[in-house]
Amino acid sequence: MIESTGVSVLLVDDDSVLAELTADILSERESQFTVETSTSASEGLDRLAANDFDCIVSDYDMPGQNGIEFLKNVREDYPALPFILYTGQGSEAVASDAIAAGVTDYLQKESGTGQYTVLANQIRNAVERHRQRERAQATRDRLRQIIDMLPQLVFAKDETGEFLLANEATADAYGTSVSNLEGSTDADFADSEEEVSQFRSDDQTVIESGEPKHIPEEALTTADGKTRLLETTKIPYDPVETNSSAVLGIS
């Protein structure tokens, strides 16, 4: 959690007095925040290359390179790093350009201290979401390593029959790669329409009933033209990639 690991923030603003004031207030309000400041986009890029930061907060109207141009440069090397545009130049055009460039959040500077509470919340939320995505990706990477070592066919398909997940054994059976199989359907690779129809029927039964199904024997004609008899179990699956229903199978 953020509270135990801390948050390193890079604050970029050509107004050094305002930058230091903002940094001090954020650090006072959020004890887990460590805030460093830079007074230009170029200096910010240098600091980013030399140090690890959890979040960037940047002004928009700066000499040499504005906040959107700075954001575009950051995204070239750090496509997922939380970036909050914190600017006195508030307009729909600026907000639209920031969104198009991949900004994480947007906040217009105002008078009073309430804005710092909002900014602190935006930083905390952006960093936590980023860390959750990193943890989820690490979990997926570990899962991928595990299932690719299995000799069994492991796969997940959505209600349209599209493969959301397939291991190396499944891809080998279809004579293709995992990357090619994921996003495709059985019909794209299988030679037997009868087999494809049976797979789809079993998948739909599991998805519609919400109950597992054990299939003692089903035929799969593999890429080498041989027919393999498989024992398959299919269960309902709730994928994070989509809101649709899906089925997870092992053969």
PDB file of C-alpha atoms in Angstrom:
ATOM      1  CA  MET A   1       0.000   0.000   0.000  1.00  0.00           C
ATOM      2  CA  ILE A   2       1.050   3.614  -0.531  1.00  0.00           C
ATOM      3  CA  GLU A   3       1.165   4.341   3.191  1.00  0.00           C
ATOM      4  CA  SER A   4       3.937   1.805   3.747  1.00  0.00           C
ATOM      5  CA  THR A   5       6.019   2.295   0.643  1.00  0.00           C
ATOM      6  CA  GLY A   6       5.951   6.048   0.125  1.00  0.00           C
ATOM      7  CA  VAL A   7       5.454   8.132  -2.996  1.00  0.00           C
ATOM      8  CA  SER A   8       8.200   9.977  -4.852  1.00  0.00           C
ATOM      9  CA  VAL A   9       6.852  13.002  -6.760  1.00  0.00           C
ATOM     10  CA  LEU A  10       8.605  15.196  -9.315  1.00  0.00           C
ATOM     11  CA  LEU A  11       7.017  18.671  -9.428  1.00  0.00           C
ATOM     12  CA  VAL A  12       7.918  20.727 -12.517  1.00  0.00           C
ATOM     13  CA  ASP A  13       7.068  24.462 -12.551  1.00  0.00           C
ATOM     14  CA  ASP A  14       9.069  27.422 -13.833  1.00  0.00           C
ATOM     15  CA  ASP A  15       7.835  29.465 -10.829  1.00  0.00           C
ATOM     16  CA  SER A  16      10.340  28.187  -8.287  1.00  0.00           C
ATOM     17  CA  VAL A  17       8.647  29.927  -5.337  1.00  0.00           C
ATOM     18  CA  LEU A  18       5.263  28.371  -6.119  1.00  0.00           C
ATOM     19  CA  ALA A  19       6.914  25.007  -6.794  1.00  0.00           C
ATOM     20  CA  GLU A  20       8.638  24.964  -3.406  1.00  0.00           C
ATOM     21  CA  LEU A  21       5.451  26.117  -1.664  1.00  0.00           C
ATOM     22  CA  THR A  22       3.432  23.350  -3.322  1.00  0.00           C
ATOM     23  CA  ALA A  23       6.093  20.781  -2.488  1.00  0.00           C
ATOM     24  CA  ASP A  24       6.181  21.830   1.153  1.00  0.00           C
ATOM     25  CA  ILE A  25       2.390  21.736   1.521  1.00  0.00           C
ATOM     26  CA  LEU A  26       2.098  18.339  -0.138  1.00  0.00           C
ATOM     27  CA  SER A  27       4.853  16.907   2.053  1.00  0.00           C
ATOM     28  CA  GLU A  28       3.248  18.350   5.198  1.00  0.00           C
ATOM     29  CA  ARG A  29      -0.200  17.009   4.334  1.00  0.00           C
ATOM     30  CA  GLU A  30       0.955  13.599   3.140  1.00  0.00           C
ATOM     31  CA  SER A  31       3.797  12.210   5.229  1.00  0.00           C
ATOM     32  CA  GLN A  32       4.432   9.432   2.699  1.00  0.00           C
ATOM     33  CA  PHE A  33       5.118  11.955  -0.089  1.00  0.00           C
ATOM     34  CA  THR A  34       8.672  12.926  -1.017  1.00  0.00           C
ATOM     35  CA  VAL A  35       8.488  15.868  -3.425  1.00  0.00           C
ATOM     36  CA  GLU A  36      11.371  17.140  -5.552  1.00  0.00           C
ATOM     37  CA  THR A  37      11.130  20.198  -7.809  1.00  0.00           C
ATOM     38  CA  SER A  38      12.436  21.233 -11.219  1.00  0.00           C
ATOM     39  CA  THR A  39      11.980  24.597 -12.919  1.00  0.00           C
ATOM     40  CA  SER A  40      11.869  23.436 -16.546  1.00  0.00           C
ATOM     41  CA  ALA A  41      10.791  20.502 -18.652  1.00  0.00           C
ATOM     42  CA  SER A  42      14.362  19.823 -19.780  1.00  0.00           C
ATOM     43  CA  GLU A  43      15.568  19.706 -16.172  1.00  0.00           C
ATOM     44  CA  GLY A  44      12.621  17.482 -15.341  1.00  0.00           C
ATOM     45  CA  LEU A  45      13.596  15.007 -18.063  1.00  0.00           C
ATOM     46  CA  ASP A  46      17.169  14.946 -16.732  1.00  0.00           C
ATOM     47  CA  ARG A  47      15.927  14.282 -13.204  1.00  0.00           C
ATOM     48  CA  LEU A  48      13.590  11.590 -14.459  1.00  0.00           C
ATOM     49  CA  ALA A  49      16.422   9.842 -16.305  1.00  0.00           C
ATOM     50  CA  ALA A  50      18.588   9.840 -13.183  1.00  0.00           C
ATOM     51  CA  ASN A  51      15.985   8.936 -10.543  1.00  0.00           C
ATOM     52  CA  ASP A  52      12.858   6.835 -10.079  1.00  0.00           C
ATOM     53  CA  PHE A  53       9.636   8.763  -9.502  1.00  0.00           C
ATOM     54  CA  ASP A  54       6.141   7.480  -8.824  1.00  0.00           C
ATOM     55  CA  CYS A  55       4.367  10.525 -10.247  1.00  0.00           C
ATOM     56  CA  ILE A  56       5.031  13.740 -12.169  1.00  0.00           C
ATOM     57  CA  VAL A  57       3.106  16.950 -11.524  1.00  0.00           C
ATOM     58  CA  SER A  58       3.724  19.613 -14.154  1.00  0.00           C
ATOM     59  CA  ASP A  59       2.694  23.147 -14.933  1.00  0.00           C
ATOM     60  CA  TYR A  60       1.517  23.906 -18.467  1.00  0.00           C
ATOM     61  CA  ASP A  61       2.805  27.388 -19.338  1.00  0.00           C
ATOM     62  CA  MET A  62       6.598  27.074 -19.151  1.00  0.00           C
ATOM     63  CA  PRO A  63       9.344  28.582 -21.348  1.00  0.00           C
ATOM     64  CA  GLY A  64      11.166  26.324 -23.797  1.00  0.00           C
ATOM     65  CA  GLN A  65       8.723  23.453 -23.543  1.00  0.00           C
ATOM     66  CA  ASN A  66       5.175  23.560 -22.225  1.00  0.00           C
ATOM     67  CA  GLY A  67       3.537  20.921 -20.088  1.00  0.00           C
ATOM     68  CA  ILE A  68       1.952  19.039 -22.976  1.00  0.00           C
ATOM     69  CA  GLU A  69       5.238  18.880 -24.892  1.00  0.00           C
ATOM     70  CA  PHE A  70       6.906  17.710 -21.691  1.00  0.00           C
ATOM     71  CA  LEU A  71       4.211  15.045 -21.281  1.00  0.00           C
ATOM     72  CA  LYS A  72       4.755  13.800 -24.836  1.00  0.00           C
ATOM     73  CA  ASN A  73       8.496  13.438 -24.177  1.00  0.00           C
ATOM     74  CA  VAL A  74       7.839  11.596 -20.925  1.00  0.00           C
ATOM     75  CA  ARG A  75       5.441   9.194 -22.628  1.00  0.00           C
ATOM     76  CA  GLU A  76       8.106   8.158 -25.147  1.00  0.00           C
ATOM     77  CA  ASP A  77      10.119   6.428 -22.402  1.00  0.00           C
ATOM     78  CA  TYR A  78       7.581   6.123 -19.580  1.00  0.00           C
ATOM     79  CA  PRO A  79       4.220   5.320 -21.210  1.00  0.00           C
ATOM     80  CA  ALA A  80       2.456   4.402 -17.965  1.00  0.00           C
ATOM     81  CA  LEU A  81       4.043   6.757 -15.405  1.00  0.00           C
ATOM     82  CA  PRO A  82       1.344   8.844 -13.655  1.00  0.00           C
ATOM     83  CA  PHE A  83       1.451  12.419 -14.962  1.00  0.00           C
ATOM     84  CA  ILE A  84      -0.785  15.182 -13.601  1.00  0.00           C
ATOM     85  CA  LEU A  85      -1.048  18.500 -15.423  1.00  0.00           C
ATOM     86  CA  TYR A  86      -1.423  21.182 -12.742  1.00  0.00           C
ATOM     87  CA  THR A  87      -1.895  24.454 -14.510  1.00  0.00           C
ATOM     88  CA  GLY A  88      -3.159  27.999 -14.285  1.00  0.00           C
ATOM     89  CA  GLN A  89      -3.903  27.901 -18.018  1.00  0.00           C
ATOM     90  CA  GLY A  90      -7.234  26.164 -17.846  1.00  0.00           C
ATOM     91  CA  SER A  91      -9.180  25.654 -21.048  1.00  0.00           C
ATOM     92  CA  GLU A  92     -11.001  22.922 -22.878  1.00  0.00           C
ATOM     93  CA  ALA A  93      -8.328  22.989 -25.597  1.00  0.00           C
ATOM     94  CA  VAL A  94      -5.515  22.421 -23.085  1.00  0.00           C
ATOM     95  CA  ALA A  95      -7.449  19.651 -21.348  1.00  0.00           C
ATOM     96  CA  SER A  96      -8.240  18.002 -24.682  1.00  0.00           C
ATOM     97  CA  ASP A  97      -4.601  18.142 -25.797  1.00  0.00           C
ATOM     98  CA  ALA A  98      -3.485  16.731 -22.446  1.00  0.00           C
ATOM     99  CA  ILE A  99      -5.885  13.799 -22.699  1.00  0.00           C
ATOM    100  CA  ALA A 100      -4.767  13.090 -26.255  1.00  0.00           C
ATOM    101  CA  ALA A 101      -1.130  13.088 -25.105  1.00  0.00           C
ATOM    102  CA  GLY A 102      -1.869  10.547 -22.362  1.00  0.00           C
ATOM    103  CA  VAL A 103      -2.226  12.649 -19.228  1.00  0.00           C
ATOM    104  CA  THR A 104      -3.310  10.756 -16.109  1.00  0.00           C
ATOM    105  CA  ASP A 105      -5.199  13.631 -14.525  1.00  0.00           C
ATOM    106  CA  TYR A 106      -5.732  17.367 -14.884  1.00  0.00           C
ATOM    107  CA  LEU A 107      -6.153  20.093 -12.268  1.00  0.00           C
ATOM    108  CA  GLN A 108      -6.456  23.849 -12.630  1.00  0.00           C
ATOM    109  CA  LYS A 109      -4.621  26.009 -10.109  1.00  0.00           C
ATOM    110  CA  GLU A 110      -6.848  28.052  -7.837  1.00  0.00           C
ATOM    111  CA  SER A 111      -6.509  30.361  -4.887  1.00  0.00           C
ATOM    112  CA  GLY A 112      -6.761  28.909  -1.415  1.00  0.00           C
ATOM    113  CA  THR A 113      -5.413  25.726   0.125  1.00  0.00           C
ATOM    114  CA  GLY A 114      -8.239  23.383  -0.874  1.00  0.00           C
ATOM    115  CA  GLN A 115      -6.570  22.731  -4.217  1.00  0.00           C
ATOM    116  CA  TYR A 116      -3.655  21.018  -2.479  1.00  0.00           C
ATOM    117  CA  THR A 117      -5.983  18.483  -0.908  1.00  0.00           C
ATOM    118  CA  VAL A 118      -7.411  17.728  -4.348  1.00  0.00           C
ATOM    119  CA  LEU A 119      -3.918  17.483  -5.855  1.00  0.00           C
ATOM    120  CA  ALA A 120      -2.727  15.166  -3.076  1.00  0.00           C
ATOM    121  CA  ASN A 121      -5.738  12.920  -3.659  1.00  0.00           C
ATOM    122  CA  GLN A 122      -5.080  12.832  -7.395  1.00  0.00           C
ATOM    123  CA  ILE A 123      -1.438  11.867  -6.812  1.00  0.00           C
ATOM    124  CA  ARG A 124      -2.343   9.172  -4.290  1.00  0.00           C
ATOM    125  CA  ASN A 125      -5.052   7.674  -6.493  1.00  0.00           C
ATOM    126  CA  ALA A 126      -2.952   7.787  -9.671  1.00  0.00           C
ATOM    127  CA  VAL A 127      -0.004   6.079  -7.999  1.00  0.00           C
ATOM    128  CA  GLU A 128      -2.157   3.404  -6.390  1.00  0.00           C
ATOM    129  CA  ARG A 129      -3.876   2.600  -9.704  1.00  0.00           C
ATOM    130  CA  HIS A 130      -0.485   2.417 -11.406  1.00  0.00           C
ATOM    131  CA  ARG A 131       0.880   0.077  -8.749  1.00  0.00           C
ATOM    132  CA  GLN A 132      -2.216  -2.109  -8.946  1.00  0.00           C
ATOM    133  CA  ARG A 133      -1.750  -2.423 -12.712  1.00  0.00           C
ATOM    134  CA  GLU A 134       1.915  -3.318 -12.214  1.00  0.00           C
ATOM    135  CA  ARG A 135       1.001  -5.967  -9.636  1.00  0.00           C
ATOM    136  CA  ALA A 136      -1.675  -7.344 -11.949  1.00  0.00           C
ATOM    137  CA  GLN A 137       0.788  -7.497 -14.835  1.00  0.00           C
ATOM    138  CA  ALA A 138       3.360  -9.249 -12.651  1.00  0.00           C
ATOM    139  CA  THR A 139       0.691 -11.791 -11.690  1.00  0.00           C
ATOM    140  CA  ARG A 140      -0.223 -12.333 -15.342  1.00  0.00           C
ATOM    141  CA  ASP A 141       3.445 -12.778 -16.232  1.00  0.00           C
ATOM    142  CA  ARG A 142       3.876 -15.409 -13.504  1.00  0.00           C
ATOM    143  CA  LEU A 143       0.682 -17.140 -14.599  1.00  0.00           C
ATOM    144  CA  ARG A 144       1.925 -17.157 -18.186  1.00  0.00           C
ATOM    145  CA  GLN A 145       5.201 -18.784 -17.140  1.00  0.00           C
ATOM    146  CA  ILE A 146       3.347 -21.462 -15.195  1.00  0.00           C
ATOM    147  CA  ILE A 147       0.751 -22.404 -17.797  1.00  0.00           C
ATOM    148  CA  ASP A 148       3.295 -22.450 -20.617  1.00  0.00           C
ATOM    149  CA  MET A 149       5.198 -25.149 -18.717  1.00  0.00           C
ATOM    150  CA  LEU A 150       2.137 -27.406 -18.534  1.00  0.00           C
ATOM    151  CA  PRO A 151       1.717 -30.228 -21.059  1.00  0.00           C
ATOM    152  CA  GLN A 152      -2.066 -29.856 -20.828  1.00  0.00           C
ATOM    153  CA  LEU A 153      -3.998 -27.500 -23.078  1.00  0.00           C
ATOM    154  CA  VAL A 154      -5.037 -24.451 -21.030  1.00  0.00           C
ATOM    155  CA  PHE A 155      -7.248 -21.786 -22.566  1.00  0.00           C
ATOM    156  CA  ALA A 156      -9.902 -19.167 -21.902  1.00  0.00           C
ATOM    157  CA  LYS A 157     -12.515 -18.011 -24.406  1.00  0.00           C
ATOM    158  CA  ASP A 158     -15.169 -15.326 -24.254  1.00  0.00           C
ATOM    159  CA  GLU A 159     -18.813 -15.747 -25.224  1.00  0.00           C
ATOM    160  CA  THR A 160     -18.008 -15.076 -28.898  1.00  0.00           C
ATOM    161  CA  GLY A 161     -15.486 -17.923 -28.914  1.00  0.00           C
ATOM    162  CA  GLU A 162     -12.445 -15.645 -29.007  1.00  0.00           C
ATOM    163  CA  PHE A 163      -9.366 -16.892 -27.167  1.00  0.00           C
ATOM    164  CA  LEU A 164      -8.523 -14.558 -24.286  1.00  0.00           C
ATOM    165  CA  LEU A 165      -5.759 -16.846 -23.080  1.00  0.00           C
ATOM    166  CA  ALA A 166      -3.938 -19.836 -24.490  1.00  0.00           C
ATOM    167  CA  ASN A 167      -0.789 -21.626 -23.406  1.00  0.00           C
ATOM    168  CA  GLU A 168       1.990 -22.997 -25.588  1.00  0.00           C
ATOM    169  CA  ALA A 169       0.486 -26.498 -25.631  1.00  0.00           C
ATOM    170  CA  THR A 170      -2.809 -25.163 -27.007  1.00  0.00           C
ATOM    171  CA  ALA A 171      -1.038 -23.086 -29.644  1.00  0.00           C
ATOM    172  CA  ASP A 172       1.109 -26.069 -30.654  1.00  0.00           C
ATOM    173  CA  ALA A 173      -1.995 -28.215 -31.112  1.00  0.00           C
ATOM    174  CA  TYR A 174      -3.344 -25.654 -33.563  1.00  0.00           C
ATOM    175  CA  GLY A 175       0.017 -25.256 -35.277  1.00  0.00           C
ATOM    176  CA  THR A 176       0.355 -21.583 -34.449  1.00  0.00           C
ATOM    177  CA  SER A 177       1.771 -19.230 -31.832  1.00  0.00           C
ATOM    178  CA  VAL A 178       0.156 -17.997 -28.634  1.00  0.00           C
ATOM    179  CA  SER A 179       0.070 -14.439 -29.965  1.00  0.00           C
ATOM    180  CA  ASN A 180      -1.729 -15.573 -33.112  1.00  0.00           C
ATOM    181  CA  LEU A 181      -4.202 -17.771 -31.269  1.00  0.00           C
ATOM    182  CA  GLU A 182      -5.174 -15.189 -28.663  1.00  0.00           C
ATOM    183  CA  GLY A 183      -7.735 -12.914 -30.280  1.00  0.00           C
ATOM    184  CA  SER A 184      -8.765 -15.635 -32.734  1.00  0.00           C
ATOM    185  CA  THR A 185     -11.303 -18.474 -32.499  1.00  0.00           C
ATOM    186  CA  ASP A 186     -11.231 -22.248 -32.950  1.00  0.00           C
ATOM    187  CA  ALA A 187     -12.735 -21.774 -36.405  1.00  0.00           C
ATOM    188  CA  ASP A 188      -9.701 -19.771 -37.533  1.00  0.00           C
ATOM    189  CA  PHE A 189      -7.400 -22.770 -37.093  1.00  0.00           C
ATOM    190  CA  ALA A 190      -9.399 -25.986 -36.759  1.00  0.00           C
ATOM    191  CA  ASP A 191     -10.104 -28.061 -39.894  1.00  0.00           C
ATOM    192  CA  SER A 192     -13.186 -29.802 -38.551  1.00  0.00           C
ATOM    193  CA  GLU A 193     -16.421 -27.777 -38.467  1.00  0.00           C
ATOM    194  CA  GLU A 194     -17.981 -30.522 -36.379  1.00  0.00           C
ATOM    195  CA  GLU A 195     -15.292 -30.160 -33.722  1.00  0.00           C
ATOM    196  CA  VAL A 196     -15.621 -26.365 -33.687  1.00  0.00           C
ATOM    197  CA  SER A 197     -19.398 -26.641 -33.320  1.00  0.00           C
ATOM    198  CA  GLN A 198     -18.995 -29.005 -30.368  1.00  0.00           C
ATOM    199  CA  PHE A 199     -16.439 -26.738 -28.665  1.00  0.00           C
ATOM    200  CA  ARG A 200     -18.781 -23.744 -29.039  1.00  0.00           C
ATOM    201  CA  SER A 201     -21.733 -25.733 -27.721  1.00  0.00           C
ATOM    202  CA  ASP A 202     -19.816 -26.826 -24.620  1.00  0.00           C
ATOM    203  CA  ASP A 203     -18.500 -23.296 -24.050  1.00  0.00           C
ATOM    204  CA  GLN A 204     -21.994 -21.812 -24.239  1.00  0.00           C
ATOM    205  CA  THR A 205     -23.380 -24.420 -21.865  1.00  0.00           C
ATOM    206  CA  VAL A 206     -20.845 -23.463 -19.217  1.00  0.00           C
ATOM    207  CA  ILE A 207     -21.268 -19.721 -19.746  1.00  0.00           C
ATOM    208  CA  GLU A 208     -25.070 -19.817 -19.701  1.00  0.00           C
ATOM    209  CA  SER A 209     -25.409 -22.216 -16.790  1.00  0.00           C
ATOM    210  CA  GLY A 210     -22.577 -20.812 -14.695  1.00  0.00           C
ATOM    211  CA  GLU A 211     -21.686 -24.398 -13.844  1.00  0.00           C
ATOM    212  CA  PRO A 212     -18.530 -26.418 -14.628  1.00  0.00           C
ATOM    213  CA  LYS A 213     -18.697 -29.142 -17.242  1.00  0.00           C
ATOM    214  CA  HIS A 214     -16.548 -32.255 -17.473  1.00  0.00           C
ATOM    215  CA  ILE A 215     -16.167 -33.747 -20.943  1.00  0.00           C
ATOM    216  CA  PRO A 216     -14.721 -37.274 -20.655  1.00  0.00           C
ATOM    217  CA  GLU A 217     -13.778 -37.492 -24.305  1.00  0.00           C
ATOM    218  CA  GLU A 218     -13.669 -34.943 -27.123  1.00  0.00           C
ATOM    219  CA  ALA A 219     -11.833 -34.995 -30.432  1.00  0.00           C
ATOM    220  CA  LEU A 220      -9.348 -32.395 -31.604  1.00  0.00           C
ATOM    221  CA  THR A 221      -7.685 -32.653 -34.997  1.00  0.00           C
ATOM    222  CA  THR A 222      -4.276 -31.081 -34.539  1.00  0.00           C
ATOM    223  CA  ALA A 223      -2.084 -29.240 -37.021  1.00  0.00           C
ATOM    224  CA  ASP A 224      -0.296 -32.467 -38.007  1.00  0.00           C
ATOM    225  CA  GLY A 225      -3.611 -33.971 -39.125  1.00  0.00           C
ATOM    226  CA  LYS A 226      -3.868 -36.394 -36.228  1.00  0.00           C
ATOM    227  CA  THR A 227      -6.970 -36.678 -34.092  1.00  0.00           C
ATOM    228  CA  ARG A 228      -6.362 -36.508 -30.363  1.00  0.00           C
ATOM    229  CA  LEU A 229      -8.933 -37.604 -27.813  1.00  0.00           C
ATOM    230  CA  LEU A 230      -8.961 -35.189 -24.910  1.00  0.00           C
ATOM    231  CA  GLU A 231     -10.471 -35.206 -21.449  1.00  0.00           C
ATOM    232  CA  THR A 232     -11.585 -31.641 -20.798  1.00  0.00           C
ATOM    233  CA  THR A 233     -12.947 -29.643 -17.889  1.00  0.00           C
ATOM    234  CA  LYS A 234     -14.483 -26.232 -18.491  1.00  0.00           C
ATOM    235  CA  ILE A 235     -15.496 -23.759 -15.786  1.00  0.00           C
ATOM    236  CA  PRO A 236     -17.028 -20.260 -15.758  1.00  0.00           C
ATOM    237  CA  TYR A 237     -14.361 -17.557 -15.945  1.00  0.00           C
ATOM    238  CA  ASP A 238     -14.510 -13.872 -15.048  1.00  0.00           C
ATOM    239  CA  PRO A 239     -11.809 -12.174 -17.127  1.00  0.00           C
ATOM    240  CA  VAL A 240     -10.350  -8.811 -16.095  1.00  0.00           C
ATOM    241  CA  GLU A 241      -9.781  -7.866 -19.732  1.00  0.00           C
ATOM    242  CA  THR A 242     -13.462  -7.620 -20.606  1.00  0.00           C
ATOM    243  CA  ASN A 243     -16.913  -7.347 -19.083  1.00  0.00           C
ATOM    244  CA  SER A 244     -18.197 -10.306 -21.103  1.00  0.00           C
ATOM    245  CA  SER A 245     -18.637 -13.807 -19.711  1.00  0.00           C
ATOM    246  CA  ALA A 246     -16.041 -16.434 -20.493  1.00  0.00           C
ATOM    247  CA  VAL A 247     -15.009 -20.026 -19.989  1.00  0.00           C
ATOM    248  CA  LEU A 248     -11.707 -21.437 -18.744  1.00  0.00           C
ATOM    249  CA  GLY A 249     -10.707 -24.899 -19.918  1.00  0.00           C
ATOM    250  CA  ILE A 250      -7.988 -27.474 -19.387  1.00  0.00           C
ATOM    251  CA  SER A 251      -7.642 -30.540 -21.607  1.00  0.00           C
TER     252      SER A 251
END
